[in-house]
Amino acid sequence: MHYPGEHLLPGQLGYFFVVLSLVASLVATFSYFKATTSKIQEDTVYWKRLARWSFIIESVSVFAIFGLLIYILTQHLFEYKYAWQHSSKTLEFKYIFASIWEGQEGSFLLWSFWHCILGLILIKTGKQWEAPVMTVVSFAQFCLGTMIIGIYIFNQKLGSNPFVLLRESGIFDNAPGMHVDFNLANPIRPDYLSLPQMKDGNDLNILLQNYWMVIHPPFLFLGFASTLIPFAFVVAGLWIKKSAESMKMVLPWALFASAALGVGIMMGAAWAYESLNFGGYWAWDPVENASLVPWLVLIAGIHTLLIYKHTGRSLKATLSFFIVAFWLIIYSTFLTRSGILGDTSVHAFTDLGMNLQLFLFMYLVIWLPGILFAKNKNQRNIGAIISVGILPILYLLNFAWLGMLALIAGVIYTIYQSSSSVPTIRSEENTSSREFWMFIGSLMFFLSAIIIIIQTSLPVFNKVFGKDVAPPEDPEFAYNSIQIFVAIIVAILTAVTQYLKYKDTGYRFFWKKILIPSILSLIIATAIVAFGQIDYVKKGPVFKASIWLALICSIYAIIANASYIWIGLKGKLKLAGGSVAHLGFGMVLLGILVSSSNKETLSNNVNGIPVPLANTENPAENLTLVQGLRTDMGKYWVTYEKDSSLSQKPKTFFKLKFDAKNGKENFTLQPNAFVNYKMEGLQANPDAKHFWDHDVFVYITSIPDPERKPDTSSFRSQWMKAGDTAFYSGGFMVLERFVTEDSVPNANFNPGDLATAGTFKVFSKNGTSYESTPLLLNRGGQNESYTDTVLSENLVLKINKAEGNRIEAGIKDSDFLMKYVTIKAYKFPFISLLWLGVIITVVGIIISMARRIALNRKDAA
């Protein structure tokens, strides 16, 4: 059947390159494997040449897929499901890339793109490590390629094709008007592209229409991709029995991975701060946690690797940390893409049927190093037989808990083999040595990661074992109450460990170096605690004391590291990468503690206007602003001036003017809100005003229903005398007095005209009171009523007539009078410390990475 208007060539080319990339990655994997295992030099050269060309073809294919997908999106070819589902004609060009990685297929493609870039760099620089390392990289590429192939094998779907046509996707199977009514079949109408529902796409989720979502995912997936490289070197070293030699190459790559992944995570925090109503930058969201945990383990591995380079110790721990870090990357991908976290995270994808592939990817990553760890051929064969033999049993029985047990068995097997195959130094470490406390710090990072991933994996536990364990009532505090103590220990170790020497440190030497920074830190920290108004009392005195202690320790980390750069390294920044990174880490901790523990709610509900709020919102902390009325909000007067909407978009911007009562600050914020068409309920994008010492952060919590029915309320009449009371839905009113005048000094009044003014005192249920003065004019015997409105109470009053000592009051109680917006506002003190600390940490890591690369080149020369 012919479908007029379809552009099939881009999709056909795209799918050709999808298949080509998958085949080329498989050929590259096999060829690099042969190049590694071949004993004949000529064969090694042949296989390596074939592998290189295969990987280059695979890379070109991935770049072509990317280009064709961009073409389909920019040309609005809505016959393709991906274009229709993730873009629209009104989507700004700068968000086209965000629409690519909104979908699972595009995010896997982005991940694969970075693997290609890193792989090409390794081909150029890998030298003798190229073949074994690129075997692992190419195989990882093959695994990612299966995620976008979109075919069925034995009724099992393998991946999701980004170039599938909308009419073939099944998305309109039950859509009215889309089909031709045949007796034997129900195909899509040939002219379906001319139907109204095909004139435009579904659009990109408005929450993702933010500049951070253009740059955050590329950095995050660069971090994901770069964690593969240390893992690949570890596997290569185990494979060719040169683990010790591989560590020299691992360190620069591990530092790069930690910087890229760390920046990606904090860009996500910045996006949440600007686009989500978390009330901040971090909410221990499961998807946030899933990316944080591999970074923590990666940092642990970097520190144990430094121990190994200086002392020869901790090689087993280093290998294990890098293996686990990459495995956690795959596990986090499984969490976010399996649909398990759909009810607990705003970031999670829905299930596209890739769970089996992701499980196999995790399975291979955890079993393969254990098999390579094995000391002899028999142990290696036993591991291979067990790992492969379990798979058909899992598939046939389909028991999820068996899969979990198989993964645990792989972890145990790998740890056992590593403990018996990697040589170690048997003597105990001196407790006065730098390596001892560095190892303790690495363990703290690792334990922190384990605790976070266990808490985050609760939905997986419930699904695997058929349980219904509820998450903590206050998830944020459940994490904070543990991680605060990790922060205390790590901050102390960050401050003091570098003042120790490797292997042994003299008592006098240590205290001579550390004494002045310690005293200075104590003085500054005491002053901040005493006068800095760090008064977090919500969770009791113990938690408050722990925040104070963590704050003192973070200041200690900052000052001790700054002192070490100046005194210990004599200001030589090229040698100070670690100290610079530690200083930045201390600033990050301090920024988190001060901005979060001293966070002040500004939007206390002083006017008591009742509006519908989400269940998670406290009415006492949400202030309703009536358009045009200046409202008291603590240190500010706030006025809701106006609102404006984007053309053809459901997003509305609310212009809020802030005037400080002391006259020192005045600014305007424009948070926006909309009723999300992909998720139920109000979605709000915050806005913030940045000062050097604080941020004012505002987001919308309630707006009038845009689809409410027309106003059908009417005035009711009640005769009243002075002192009489009338009731309305929000309280009551008292007629205090009314006055009739027969001589009004106005050119429009004639002799004999009368004016009656009434004064009503309105008392609302929440205790606030208002004054209303409606007016009645009698001109030439005709009554003209002038209403007065109490906007905050949705109340309209008028005087219908006056007779003697009484008036007939008209009372209208309506929900449609008030144009309002309800906001929640916070003050984050010194949050700039957090963002500055992130930058300094990354700069320190880059300095360290550059130095390690230079040292490797020097050694090679």
Tab-separated table of C-alpha atoms in Angstrom, residues 277-650:
chain	number	residue	atom	x	y	z
A	277	ASN	CA	10.076	22.167	42.191
A	278	PHE	CA	12.368	20.112	44.438
A	279	GLY	CA	12.852	23.251	46.481
A	280	GLY	CA	16.554	22.950	45.757
A	281	TYR	CA	19.184	21.159	43.703
A	282	TRP	CA	19.127	17.667	45.221
A	283	ALA	CA	16.260	15.546	46.506
A	284	TRP	CA	17.847	12.066	46.669
A	285	ASP	CA	15.770	11.179	43.637
A	286	PRO	CA	16.480	7.529	42.656
A	287	VAL	CA	17.879	8.514	39.264
A	288	GLU	CA	20.147	11.124	40.859
A	289	ASN	CA	21.355	8.436	43.242
A	290	ALA	CA	21.918	5.951	40.431
A	291	SER	CA	24.436	8.306	38.782
A	292	LEU	CA	26.030	9.409	42.073
A	293	VAL	CA	26.831	5.889	43.315
A	294	PRO	CA	29.235	4.941	40.447
A	295	TRP	CA	31.024	8.266	40.952
A	296	LEU	CA	31.566	7.518	44.650
A	297	VAL	CA	33.031	4.094	43.838
A	298	LEU	CA	35.169	5.616	41.070
A	299	ILE	CA	36.609	8.135	43.557
A	300	ALA	CA	37.349	5.257	45.949
A	301	GLY	CA	39.205	3.470	43.143
A	302	ILE	CA	41.276	6.555	42.284
A	303	HIS	CA	42.492	6.869	45.870
A	304	THR	CA	43.391	3.172	46.224
A	305	LEU	CA	45.185	3.412	42.867
A	306	LEU	CA	47.290	6.255	44.268
A	307	ILE	CA	48.074	4.031	47.259
A	308	TYR	CA	49.187	1.269	44.905
A	309	LYS	CA	51.403	3.587	42.839
A	310	HIS	CA	53.247	4.805	45.940
A	311	THR	CA	53.355	1.671	48.113
A	312	GLY	CA	52.393	-1.353	46.002
A	313	ARG	CA	49.364	-1.987	48.240
A	314	SER	CA	45.602	-2.070	47.526
A	315	LEU	CA	45.817	-3.444	43.967
A	316	LYS	CA	42.941	-5.869	44.609
A	317	ALA	CA	40.760	-3.095	45.998
A	318	THR	CA	41.609	-0.868	43.032
A	319	LEU	CA	40.680	-3.509	40.470
A	320	SER	CA	37.463	-4.306	42.335
A	321	PHE	CA	36.424	-0.653	42.629
A	322	PHE	CA	36.822	0.022	38.897
A	323	ILE	CA	34.916	-3.164	38.018
A	324	VAL	CA	32.108	-2.312	40.427
A	325	ALA	CA	31.993	1.322	39.223
A	326	PHE	CA	31.270	0.284	35.641
A	327	TRP	CA	28.870	-2.438	36.771
A	328	LEU	CA	26.962	0.222	38.734
A	329	ILE	CA	26.751	2.309	35.560
A	330	ILE	CA	24.939	-0.587	33.882
A	331	TYR	CA	22.815	-1.173	36.980
A	332	SER	CA	21.829	2.493	37.107
A	333	THR	CA	20.855	2.216	33.437
A	334	PHE	CA	18.709	-0.791	34.312
A	335	LEU	CA	17.049	1.144	37.156
A	336	THR	CA	16.222	4.174	35.023
A	337	ARG	CA	15.078	2.279	31.908
A	338	SER	CA	13.296	-0.762	33.244
A	339	GLY	CA	10.229	1.196	34.363
A	340	ILE	CA	10.799	0.091	37.972
A	341	LEU	CA	11.372	3.669	39.161
A	342	GLY	CA	8.431	5.113	37.239
A	343	ASP	CA	6.479	5.927	40.408
A	344	THR	CA	9.429	7.180	42.457
A	345	SER	CA	11.429	9.404	40.091
A	346	VAL	CA	10.710	12.332	37.779
A	347	HIS	CA	13.675	11.286	35.595
A	348	ALA	CA	12.900	7.628	34.905
A	349	PHE	CA	12.058	6.222	31.458
A	350	THR	CA	9.236	3.811	30.774
A	351	ASP	CA	9.989	0.178	29.928
A	352	LEU	CA	10.715	-0.413	26.229
A	353	GLY	CA	11.332	-4.124	26.658
A	354	MET	CA	15.128	-3.880	27.074
A	355	ASN	CA	15.244	-5.424	30.545
A	356	LEU	CA	16.649	-8.748	29.333
A	357	GLN	CA	19.431	-7.026	27.373
A	358	LEU	CA	20.349	-4.798	30.293
A	359	PHE	CA	20.364	-7.786	32.644
A	360	LEU	CA	22.696	-9.712	30.309
A	361	PHE	CA	24.958	-6.665	30.058
A	362	MET	CA	25.180	-6.503	33.890
A	363	TYR	CA	25.646	-10.249	34.046
A	364	LEU	CA	28.610	-10.245	31.659
A	365	VAL	CA	30.265	-7.261	33.320
A	366	ILE	CA	30.235	-8.952	36.736
A	367	TRP	CA	31.156	-12.525	35.638
A	368	LEU	CA	33.764	-11.791	32.951
A	369	PRO	CA	36.409	-10.238	35.261
A	370	GLY	CA	36.008	-13.130	37.701
A	371	ILE	CA	36.696	-15.636	34.944
A	372	LEU	CA	39.741	-13.637	33.863
A	373	PHE	CA	40.901	-13.407	37.499
A	374	ALA	CA	41.122	-17.223	37.671
A	375	LYS	CA	44.657	-18.501	38.324
A	376	ASN	CA	44.471	-21.512	36.021
A	377	LYS	CA	42.567	-22.901	33.069
A	378	ASN	CA	40.448	-25.307	35.140
A	379	GLN	CA	39.103	-22.540	37.419
A	380	ARG	CA	38.462	-20.363	34.382
A	381	ASN	CA	36.507	-23.118	32.644
A	382	ILE	CA	34.460	-23.827	35.775
A	383	GLY	CA	33.514	-20.145	36.031
A	384	ALA	CA	32.559	-20.003	32.359
A	385	ILE	CA	30.443	-23.160	32.564
A	386	ILE	CA	28.608	-21.937	35.683
A	387	SER	CA	27.956	-18.429	34.321
A	388	VAL	CA	26.765	-19.657	30.916
A	389	GLY	CA	24.869	-22.655	32.329
A	390	ILE	CA	22.740	-20.488	34.613
A	391	LEU	CA	21.360	-18.413	31.717
A	392	PRO	CA	19.026	-20.996	30.091
A	393	ILE	CA	17.734	-21.954	33.541
A	394	LEU	CA	16.901	-18.295	34.225
A	395	TYR	CA	15.175	-17.943	30.854
A	396	LEU	CA	13.135	-21.148	31.205
A	397	LEU	CA	12.058	-20.640	34.811
A	398	ASN	CA	11.639	-16.852	34.479
A	399	PHE	CA	12.226	-16.323	38.203
A	400	ALA	CA	13.455	-12.786	38.867
A	401	TRP	CA	14.947	-13.748	42.216
A	402	LEU	CA	17.107	-16.379	40.480
A	403	GLY	CA	18.562	-13.626	38.311
A	404	MET	CA	19.368	-11.629	41.425
A	405	LEU	CA	21.064	-14.670	42.958
A	406	ALA	CA	23.047	-15.212	39.745
A	407	LEU	CA	24.357	-11.641	39.906
A	408	ILE	CA	25.286	-12.098	43.584
A	409	ALA	CA	27.029	-15.361	42.697
A	410	GLY	CA	29.021	-13.493	40.053
A	411	VAL	CA	30.100	-10.894	42.605
A	412	ILE	CA	31.213	-13.611	45.060
A	413	TYR	CA	33.058	-15.524	42.339
A	414	THR	CA	34.878	-12.401	41.129
A	415	ILE	CA	35.883	-11.351	44.641
A	416	TYR	CA	37.110	-14.870	45.431
A	417	GLN	CA	39.195	-15.090	42.278
A	418	SER	CA	40.640	-11.612	42.768
A	419	SER	CA	41.695	-12.406	46.333
A	420	SER	CA	43.601	-15.487	45.179
A	421	SER	CA	45.102	-14.343	41.875
A	422	VAL	CA	46.433	-10.826	42.419
A	423	PRO	CA	49.705	-10.608	44.378
A	424	THR	CA	49.588	-8.540	47.550
A	425	ILE	CA	51.897	-7.224	50.238
A	426	ARG	CA	51.209	-9.179	53.416
A	427	SER	CA	52.652	-6.771	56.006
A	428	GLU	CA	50.272	-4.467	57.863
A	429	GLU	CA	50.103	-0.748	57.116
A	430	ASN	CA	51.311	1.740	59.690
A	431	THR	CA	48.451	3.771	61.179
A	432	SER	CA	50.601	6.904	60.895
A	433	SER	CA	50.957	6.436	57.133
A	434	ARG	CA	49.114	8.311	54.431
A	435	GLU	CA	47.999	5.123	52.663
A	436	PHE	CA	46.236	3.762	55.765
A	437	TRP	CA	43.940	6.765	56.072
A	438	MET	CA	43.493	7.065	52.310
A	439	PHE	CA	42.227	3.496	52.332
A	440	ILE	CA	39.844	4.330	55.193
A	441	GLY	CA	38.556	7.244	53.131
A	442	SER	CA	38.083	4.993	50.106
A	443	LEU	CA	36.117	2.556	52.243
A	444	MET	CA	33.898	5.418	53.439
A	445	PHE	CA	33.109	6.378	49.844
A	446	PHE	CA	32.390	2.749	49.004
A	447	LEU	CA	30.190	2.175	52.066
A	448	SER	CA	28.330	5.397	51.318
A	449	ALA	CA	27.685	4.105	47.794
A	450	ILE	CA	26.468	0.737	49.086
A	451	ILE	CA	24.035	2.360	51.528
A	452	ILE	CA	22.646	4.696	48.868
A	453	ILE	CA	22.192	1.958	46.263
A	454	ILE	CA	20.464	-0.337	48.771
A	455	GLN	CA	18.007	2.413	49.679
A	456	THR	CA	17.500	3.295	46.020
A	457	SER	CA	16.945	-0.355	45.021
A	458	LEU	CA	13.874	-0.798	47.216
A	459	PRO	CA	11.542	-0.880	44.139
A	460	VAL	CA	13.758	-3.627	42.645
A	461	PHE	CA	13.562	-5.624	45.879
A	462	ASN	CA	9.778	-5.279	45.925
A	463	LYS	CA	9.440	-6.391	42.316
A	464	VAL	CA	11.918	-9.290	42.511
A	465	PHE	CA	10.605	-10.794	45.734
A	466	GLY	CA	6.956	-9.769	45.400
A	467	LYS	CA	7.036	-7.571	48.479
A	468	ASP	CA	5.436	-4.205	49.165
A	469	VAL	CA	7.922	-2.544	51.482
A	470	ALA	CA	7.074	1.144	51.744
A	471	PRO	CA	9.811	3.778	51.394
A	472	PRO	CA	10.618	5.951	54.426
A	473	GLU	CA	8.045	8.598	55.294
A	474	ASP	CA	10.749	11.250	54.902
A	475	PRO	CA	13.144	9.863	52.243
A	476	GLU	CA	15.365	12.943	52.294
A	477	PHE	CA	16.050	12.626	56.018
A	478	ALA	CA	16.554	8.856	55.674
A	479	TYR	CA	19.515	9.579	53.397
A	480	ASN	CA	20.789	12.685	55.195
A	481	SER	CA	20.808	11.095	58.649
A	482	ILE	CA	23.421	8.575	57.421
A	483	GLN	CA	25.370	10.535	54.839
A	484	ILE	CA	26.002	13.441	57.220
A	485	PHE	CA	28.346	11.204	59.237
A	486	VAL	CA	30.088	10.023	56.076
A	487	ALA	CA	30.626	13.680	55.193
A	488	ILE	CA	32.148	14.363	58.626
A	489	ILE	CA	34.664	11.514	58.353
A	490	VAL	CA	35.593	12.256	54.726
A	491	ALA	CA	36.032	15.978	55.448
A	492	ILE	CA	38.423	15.236	58.323
A	493	LEU	CA	40.417	12.771	56.225
A	494	THR	CA	40.507	15.248	53.328
A	495	ALA	CA	42.010	17.825	55.672
A	496	VAL	CA	44.681	15.799	57.475
A	497	THR	CA	45.727	12.867	55.263
A	498	GLN	CA	47.915	14.859	52.881
A	499	TYR	CA	49.999	16.066	55.842
A	500	LEU	CA	51.015	12.448	56.407
A	501	LYS	CA	53.819	10.696	54.508
A	502	TYR	CA	53.521	7.381	52.739
A	503	LYS	CA	54.608	4.366	54.844
A	504	ASP	CA	55.341	6.308	58.063
A	505	THR	CA	55.019	9.805	59.522
A	506	GLY	CA	56.782	11.243	62.531
A	507	TYR	CA	54.595	12.618	65.325
A	508	ARG	CA	56.398	15.974	65.508
A	509	PHE	CA	56.519	16.407	61.734
A	510	PHE	CA	52.759	15.909	61.452
A	511	TRP	CA	51.762	18.308	64.235
A	512	LYS	CA	54.232	20.953	63.137
A	513	LYS	CA	52.519	21.071	59.738
A	514	ILE	CA	48.889	20.675	60.809
A	515	LEU	CA	48.751	22.771	63.992
A	516	ILE	CA	48.289	26.242	62.494
A	517	PRO	CA	45.590	25.175	59.947
A	518	SER	CA	43.777	23.342	62.772
A	519	ILE	CA	43.744	26.372	65.103
A	520	LEU	CA	42.720	28.736	62.308
A	521	SER	CA	39.915	26.357	61.226
A	522	LEU	CA	38.638	26.082	64.795
A	523	ILE	CA	38.495	29.869	65.231
A	524	ILE	CA	36.669	30.467	61.916
A	525	ALA	CA	34.285	27.547	62.394
A	526	THR	CA	33.425	28.660	65.946
A	527	ALA	CA	32.630	32.166	64.702
A	528	ILE	CA	30.389	30.824	61.921
A	529	VAL	CA	28.532	28.452	64.240
A	530	ALA	CA	28.115	31.193	66.873
A	531	PHE	CA	27.078	34.051	64.605
A	532	GLY	CA	26.076	32.410	61.329
A	533	GLN	CA	22.521	31.512	62.391
A	534	ILE	CA	22.936	27.824	61.527
A	535	ASP	CA	19.807	26.834	63.393
A	536	TYR	CA	18.368	23.691	61.816
A	537	VAL	CA	15.928	22.332	64.407
A	538	LYS	CA	13.453	20.310	62.308
A	539	LYS	CA	15.008	16.911	63.052
A	540	GLY	CA	16.066	17.341	66.655
A	541	PRO	CA	19.219	18.371	68.528
A	542	VAL	CA	21.320	15.337	67.508
A	543	PHE	CA	20.958	16.034	63.806
A	544	LYS	CA	21.516	19.745	64.413
A	545	ALA	CA	24.747	18.947	66.282
A	546	SER	CA	25.887	16.667	63.453
A	547	ILE	CA	25.309	19.505	60.951
A	548	TRP	CA	27.414	21.816	63.101
A	549	LEU	CA	30.172	19.199	63.290
A	550	ALA	CA	30.052	18.600	59.532
A	551	LEU	CA	30.241	22.349	58.935
A	552	ILE	CA	33.327	22.625	61.176
A	553	CYS	CA	34.968	19.707	59.356
A	554	SER	CA	34.247	21.157	55.907
A	555	ILE	CA	35.867	24.457	56.946
A	556	TYR	CA	38.802	22.418	58.230
A	557	ALA	CA	39.086	20.705	54.828
A	558	ILE	CA	39.101	24.058	53.003
A	559	ILE	CA	41.689	25.758	55.199
A	560	ALA	CA	43.941	22.702	55.583
A	561	ASN	CA	44.104	22.132	51.836
A	562	ALA	CA	44.657	25.820	51.058
A	563	SER	CA	47.448	25.818	53.637
A	564	TYR	CA	49.006	22.682	52.153
A	565	ILE	CA	49.039	24.236	48.674
A	566	TRP	CA	50.746	27.349	50.039
A	567	ILE	CA	53.104	25.805	52.623
A	568	GLY	CA	53.544	22.146	51.704
A	569	LEU	CA	53.760	22.631	47.932
A	570	LYS	CA	54.976	26.241	48.025
A	571	GLY	CA	52.182	27.397	45.736
A	572	LYS	CA	53.111	25.081	42.843
A	573	LEU	CA	49.665	24.479	41.354
A	574	LYS	CA	50.967	21.942	38.818
A	575	LEU	CA	51.708	19.653	41.744
A	576	ALA	CA	48.606	20.590	43.717
A	577	GLY	CA	45.823	18.941	41.709
A	578	GLY	CA	44.750	16.708	44.594
A	579	SER	CA	44.798	19.529	47.133
A	580	VAL	CA	42.862	21.844	44.804
A	581	ALA	CA	40.237	19.125	44.267
A	582	HIS	CA	40.020	18.505	48.020
A	583	LEU	CA	39.652	22.239	48.674
A	584	GLY	CA	36.795	22.359	46.162
A	585	PHE	CA	35.216	19.290	47.756
A	586	GLY	CA	35.300	21.063	51.129
A	587	MET	CA	33.558	24.062	49.561
A	588	VAL	CA	30.910	21.764	48.076
A	589	LEU	CA	30.234	20.292	51.512
A	590	LEU	CA	30.125	23.731	53.121
A	591	GLY	CA	27.802	25.060	50.417
A	592	ILE	CA	25.443	22.089	50.839
A	593	LEU	CA	25.382	22.401	54.631
A	594	VAL	CA	24.906	26.161	54.816
A	595	SER	CA	22.393	26.479	51.964
A	596	SER	CA	20.296	23.463	52.987
A	597	SER	CA	20.410	23.506	56.777
A	598	ASN	CA	19.937	27.277	56.912
A	599	LYS	CA	17.364	27.358	54.127
A	600	GLU	CA	14.647	29.849	55.026
A	601	THR	CA	11.037	29.649	53.906
A	602	LEU	CA	9.963	33.141	52.869
A	603	SER	CA	6.422	32.405	51.664
A	604	ASN	CA	4.688	32.059	55.028
A	605	ASN	CA	0.929	32.175	54.498
A	606	VAL	CA	-0.038	35.493	56.073
A	607	ASN	CA	-3.269	36.123	54.166
A	608	GLY	CA	-4.769	32.655	54.579
A	609	ILE	CA	-6.415	32.520	51.155
A	610	PRO	CA	-7.493	28.888	50.627
A	611	VAL	CA	-6.385	27.390	47.281
A	612	PRO	CA	-5.961	23.788	46.113
A	613	LEU	CA	-2.433	22.475	46.723
A	614	ALA	CA	-0.611	19.199	46.117
A	615	ASN	CA	-0.589	16.763	49.023
A	616	THR	CA	3.151	17.281	49.468
A	617	GLU	CA	2.778	21.020	50.074
A	618	ASN	CA	2.291	22.589	53.501
A	619	PRO	CA	-0.436	25.302	53.266
A	620	ALA	CA	1.353	27.339	55.936
A	621	GLU	CA	4.402	27.677	53.639
A	622	ASN	CA	2.549	28.734	50.475
A	623	LEU	CA	1.551	32.333	49.878
A	624	THR	CA	-1.238	33.297	47.486
A	625	LEU	CA	-0.732	36.510	45.515
A	626	VAL	CA	-3.694	38.351	44.002
A	627	GLN	CA	-2.894	40.153	40.775
A	628	GLY	CA	-2.198	43.828	41.339
A	629	LEU	CA	-2.176	43.645	45.138
A	630	ARG	CA	1.072	44.160	47.026
A	631	THR	CA	1.452	41.349	49.560
A	632	ASP	CA	3.582	41.135	52.683
A	633	MET	CA	6.183	38.323	52.474
A	634	GLY	CA	8.600	38.632	55.363
A	635	LYS	CA	11.447	40.915	54.308
A	636	TYR	CA	9.775	41.706	50.981
A	637	TRP	CA	6.668	43.220	49.462
A	638	VAL	CA	5.673	41.007	46.524
A	639	THR	CA	3.336	42.005	43.706
A	640	TYR	CA	1.912	39.673	41.084
A	641	GLU	CA	1.994	42.140	38.201
A	642	LYS	CA	0.973	40.141	35.144
A	643	ASP	CA	1.351	36.870	33.290
A	644	SER	CA	2.098	35.881	29.726
A	645	SER	CA	1.921	32.650	27.755
A	646	LEU	CA	4.050	31.260	24.990
A	647	SER	CA	2.286	31.032	21.651
A	648	GLN	CA	1.068	27.488	21.016
A	649	LYS	CA	2.570	26.340	24.337
A	650	PRO	CA	0.759	25.575	27.596
